[in-house]
């Protein structure tokens, strides 16, 4: 009996040990795979100086071999007037590099890190480069504008997309020039900045390009954790900031007025309305004259593209939200409406102005009645009634009210 009992006990212990071993092995397998996944998704995408320098080395190797061209290639690859500083962002091939260009900080950007990642200009395979008519180039530009931004080519909208190349009518286009131009035209953000370059002061300035990389001006981005959302002390000079914060409040007021200017322009001044679907301080920078500049436009869309994005299948209104842009669900057709319900102004009031013009933050030198009016106007703007949503006249009235109150606010701050 004792022997049989011992055997059963041994068998039982063996089974339990085997089970524990299998569980331990499975846990180790999960841990190793989780580590590999995190390493692949995070660490392999980490922004390193070594990777960034290698990318620029490949860019220059392609330039020296005549595969690509650009107006700042010489300064990057030959004279070395463009000096690498650090990598700011790297994700899924997109590279954002900070550099110094003769004492001026610039940002080099590309959707993909290698020139070979971009499609080449197909027309080059069928005809001699110097025989490509300007009209054909414009047609290809128009197709890219339609595909990426949803825009139709209009003389008043995109006057300078390839104006530099077209200015010299006797110029023969090399394969490197056309391939480089084509690589740039495959990048939504480049197209966006180029389209609005001479039409708006609220988008980044393009200062040059080399192959698939384009250079834009450097502006410090805002941060949600910053007390004032933006580093306004750097603009006005920390030595000039008095104890009462009067100059800071004047700067905040100037930036707020510039936000309103941007909203008015994006709603009214282009061929199509421009929608901002990711409003946060990190996506904006401030010029020294307090002009607001959109520095990240991955979630900015002209009206035709916005309609395509919003119009999708749904069962509730929640299915019709796309970041800060949303429409309503038609329960009869189970389709989201193509027209956006909220507005740029509403989102900016909600995410920016409410932080600035809360009751506990407005400067003490502003009269109490004006403070209350401004707070109430921002609250109405951020949370409009259902009837005011998508009502262009209500939005315009709210915009004008905020303009008037902020201008009065500025006058009191300056007294």
Coordinates of C-alpha atoms in Angstrom, one line a residue, residues 29-270:
X29 CA 8.1 32.6 -24.8
X30 CA 5.6 35.4 -24.3
X31 CA 8.2 37.6 -22.6
X32 CA 10.7 37.1 -25.4
X33 CA 8.2 37.8 -28.1
X34 CA 6.9 40.9 -26.3
X35 CA 10.5 42.1 -26.0
X36 CA 11.2 41.5 -29.7
X37 CA 8.0 43.3 -30.7
X38 CA 8.8 46.3 -28.5
X39 CA 12.3 46.3 -29.8
X40 CA 11.1 46.2 -33.4
X41 CA 8.4 48.8 -33.0
X42 CA 10.2 51.2 -30.7
X43 CA 14.0 50.8 -30.5
X44 CA 14.5 50.0 -34.2
X45 CA 12.6 53.2 -35.0
X46 CA 14.6 55.2 -32.4
X47 CA 16.0 58.5 -33.7
X48 CA 19.8 58.1 -33.6
X49 CA 22.6 60.3 -35.0
X50 CA 24.3 57.3 -36.5
X51 CA 21.2 56.4 -38.6
X52 CA 20.6 60.0 -39.6
X53 CA 24.1 60.6 -40.7
X54 CA 24.1 57.4 -42.8
X55 CA 20.9 58.6 -44.5
X56 CA 22.5 61.9 -45.4
X57 CA 25.6 60.0 -46.6
X58 CA 23.4 58.0 -49.0
X59 CA 21.7 61.2 -50.1
X60 CA 25.1 62.7 -51.0
X61 CA 26.3 59.5 -52.7
X62 CA 23.2 59.6 -54.9
X63 CA 23.8 63.3 -55.6
X64 CA 27.5 62.7 -56.6
X65 CA 26.4 59.9 -58.9
X66 CA 23.9 62.2 -60.6
X67 CA 20.7 60.4 -59.5
X68 CA 19.2 63.4 -57.8
X69 CA 19.4 67.2 -57.7
X70 CA 18.3 70.2 -55.6
X71 CA 19.2 73.8 -54.8
X72 CA 20.8 72.9 -51.4
X73 CA 22.6 69.7 -52.5
X74 CA 25.9 71.5 -52.9
X75 CA 25.6 73.0 -49.4
X76 CA 24.8 69.6 -47.9
X77 CA 27.3 67.4 -49.8
X78 CA 30.1 69.6 -51.2
X79 CA 30.6 72.9 -49.3
X80 CA 29.1 71.4 -46.2
X81 CA 27.4 74.7 -45.3
X82 CA 24.5 72.6 -44.0
X83 CA 25.8 71.0 -40.8
X84 CA 23.9 68.1 -39.1
X85 CA 22.8 68.8 -35.6
X86 CA 20.4 66.0 -34.5
X87 CA 17.5 63.8 -35.4
X88 CA 14.1 65.1 -34.2
X89 CA 11.8 62.3 -35.4
X90 CA 11.9 58.9 -37.1
X91 CA 8.9 56.7 -37.7
X92 CA 8.1 54.2 -40.4
X93 CA 10.7 55.7 -42.7
X94 CA 9.8 59.4 -42.1
X95 CA 12.9 61.3 -41.1
X96 CA 13.0 64.8 -39.6
X97 CA 16.5 66.2 -39.1
X98 CA 17.7 69.5 -37.5
X99 CA 20.6 71.2 -39.2
X100 CA 22.5 74.5 -39.2
X101 CA 22.6 76.4 -42.5
X102 CA 25.1 79.3 -42.3
X103 CA 23.9 80.2 -38.8
X104 CA 20.3 79.6 -39.5
X105 CA 18.5 76.5 -38.0
X106 CA 16.5 74.5 -40.6
X107 CA 14.6 71.2 -40.6
X108 CA 15.3 68.6 -43.3
X109 CA 12.2 66.4 -43.9
X110 CA 11.3 63.4 -46.0
X111 CA 8.4 60.9 -46.0
X112 CA 10.9 58.0 -46.8
X113 CA 14.6 57.9 -45.9
X114 CA 15.9 56.7 -49.2
X115 CA 15.5 58.2 -52.7
X116 CA 14.9 54.7 -54.1
X117 CA 11.7 54.4 -52.0
X118 CA 10.0 56.9 -54.3
X119 CA 8.5 56.1 -57.7
X120 CA 10.4 57.5 -60.6
X121 CA 8.9 59.8 -63.2
X122 CA 7.3 57.3 -65.6
X123 CA 7.2 59.6 -68.6
X124 CA 11.0 59.5 -68.7
X125 CA 10.9 55.9 -70.0
X126 CA 8.9 56.9 -73.1
X127 CA 10.6 60.1 -74.4
X128 CA 13.7 62.3 -74.2
X129 CA 13.8 64.5 -71.2
X130 CA 14.2 67.7 -73.2
X131 CA 11.1 67.0 -75.2
X132 CA 8.7 66.9 -72.3
X133 CA 6.3 69.9 -72.7
X134 CA 5.5 72.2 -69.8
X135 CA 1.8 71.2 -70.2
X136 CA 2.6 67.6 -69.6
X137 CA 4.5 68.5 -66.4
X138 CA 1.6 70.5 -65.2
X139 CA -0.8 67.6 -66.0
X140 CA 1.3 65.3 -63.8
X141 CA 1.4 67.9 -61.0
X142 CA -2.3 68.2 -61.3
X143 CA -2.8 64.4 -60.9
X144 CA -0.7 64.3 -57.8
X145 CA -2.5 67.3 -56.3
X146 CA -5.8 65.6 -57.0
X147 CA -4.6 62.2 -55.6
X148 CA -2.9 63.5 -52.4
X149 CA -4.7 66.7 -51.5
X150 CA -8.0 66.4 -53.4
X151 CA -7.3 69.6 -55.2
X152 CA -7.9 70.6 -58.8
X153 CA -5.1 72.5 -60.5
X154 CA -6.0 76.2 -60.7
X155 CA -3.8 79.0 -61.7
X156 CA -4.7 81.0 -58.6
X157 CA -4.0 78.1 -56.2
X158 CA -0.7 76.7 -57.2
X159 CA 1.3 79.3 -59.1
X160 CA 4.7 78.3 -57.9
X161 CA 4.7 74.5 -57.8
X162 CA 7.1 74.2 -60.7
X163 CA 7.5 77.9 -61.5
X164 CA 11.3 77.8 -61.0
X165 CA 11.7 75.1 -63.6
X166 CA 9.2 76.6 -66.0
X167 CA 10.7 80.1 -65.8
X168 CA 13.5 79.2 -68.2
X169 CA 11.7 78.1 -71.3
X170 CA 15.0 77.0 -73.0
X171 CA 15.9 74.7 -70.1
X172 CA 16.3 71.0 -70.7
X173 CA 15.2 68.9 -67.7
X174 CA 17.7 66.2 -66.7
X175 CA 16.5 62.9 -65.4
X176 CA 17.8 63.7 -61.9
X177 CA 15.9 67.0 -61.8
X178 CA 12.6 65.4 -62.8
X179 CA 13.0 62.4 -60.6
X180 CA 13.8 64.7 -57.7
X181 CA 10.8 66.9 -58.4
X182 CA 8.6 63.8 -58.6
X183 CA 9.9 62.4 -55.3
X184 CA 8.9 65.7 -53.6
X185 CA 5.5 65.7 -55.3
X186 CA 4.7 62.3 -53.8
X187 CA 4.9 63.8 -50.3
X188 CA 1.6 65.3 -48.9
X189 CA 3.2 67.7 -46.5
X190 CA 5.6 69.1 -49.1
X191 CA 2.7 69.6 -51.5
X192 CA 0.7 71.3 -48.7
X193 CA 3.4 73.7 -47.8
X194 CA 4.2 74.4 -51.5
X195 CA 0.6 75.1 -52.4
X196 CA 0.2 77.6 -49.6
X197 CA 3.7 79.0 -49.7
X198 CA 2.9 82.4 -51.2
X199 CA -0.8 82.4 -50.1
X200 CA -0.5 82.2 -46.3
X201 CA 1.9 83.3 -43.6
X202 CA 0.5 80.6 -41.3
X203 CA 2.4 77.7 -42.9
X204 CA 6.1 76.9 -42.8
X205 CA 8.5 78.4 -45.3
X206 CA 10.2 76.0 -47.7
X207 CA 13.8 77.1 -48.0
X208 CA 15.2 74.5 -50.4
X209 CA 15.4 70.8 -51.3
X210 CA 17.9 68.1 -52.2
X211 CA 16.4 65.0 -53.9
X212 CA 13.6 63.7 -51.8
X213 CA 14.5 65.9 -48.7
X214 CA 13.1 69.4 -48.4
X215 CA 14.2 72.0 -45.9
X216 CA 11.8 74.2 -43.9
X217 CA 12.4 77.0 -41.4
X218 CA 12.8 76.0 -37.8
X219 CA 10.2 77.1 -35.2
X220 CA 10.0 75.8 -31.6
X221 CA 6.8 73.8 -31.3
X222 CA 4.4 74.3 -28.4
X223 CA 3.8 71.8 -25.6
X224 CA 0.6 71.0 -23.7
X225 CA 2.6 70.8 -20.4
X226 CA 4.0 74.3 -20.8
X227 CA 2.2 76.9 -18.6
X228 CA 1.6 79.2 -21.6
X229 CA 1.5 76.4 -24.2
X230 CA 4.3 78.1 -26.1
X231 CA 7.7 79.4 -25.1
X232 CA 6.7 83.0 -25.3
X233 CA 9.5 84.1 -22.9
X234 CA 12.0 83.2 -25.6
X235 CA 10.2 85.5 -28.0
X236 CA 10.0 88.6 -25.8
X237 CA 13.2 87.9 -23.9
X238 CA 13.2 86.6 -20.4
X239 CA 14.9 89.8 -19.1
X240 CA 11.9 91.9 -20.3
X241 CA 9.3 89.8 -18.4
X242 CA 8.2 91.9 -15.4
X243 CA 6.9 90.4 -12.2
X244 CA 3.3 91.0 -13.1
X245 CA 3.6 89.0 -16.3
X246 CA 2.2 91.9 -18.3
X247 CA 4.3 91.3 -21.4
X248 CA 3.5 87.6 -21.3
X249 CA -0.2 88.4 -21.3
X250 CA 0.3 90.9 -24.2
X251 CA 2.1 88.1 -26.1
X252 CA -0.7 85.6 -25.4
X253 CA -3.2 88.0 -26.6
X254 CA -1.3 88.7 -29.8
X255 CA -0.9 84.9 -30.5
X256 CA -4.7 84.5 -29.8
X257 CA -5.5 87.1 -32.4
X258 CA -3.1 85.4 -34.9
X259 CA -5.0 82.1 -34.3
X260 CA -8.2 83.9 -35.3
X261 CA -6.5 85.3 -38.4
X262 CA -5.4 81.8 -39.3
X263 CA -9.0 80.4 -38.8
X264 CA -10.5 83.2 -40.9
X265 CA -8.0 82.6 -43.7
X266 CA -8.3 78.8 -43.7
X267 CA -12.1 79.1 -43.8
X268 CA -12.4 81.7 -46.5
X269 CA -9.3 82.6 -48.5
X270 CA -8.5 79.5 -50.5

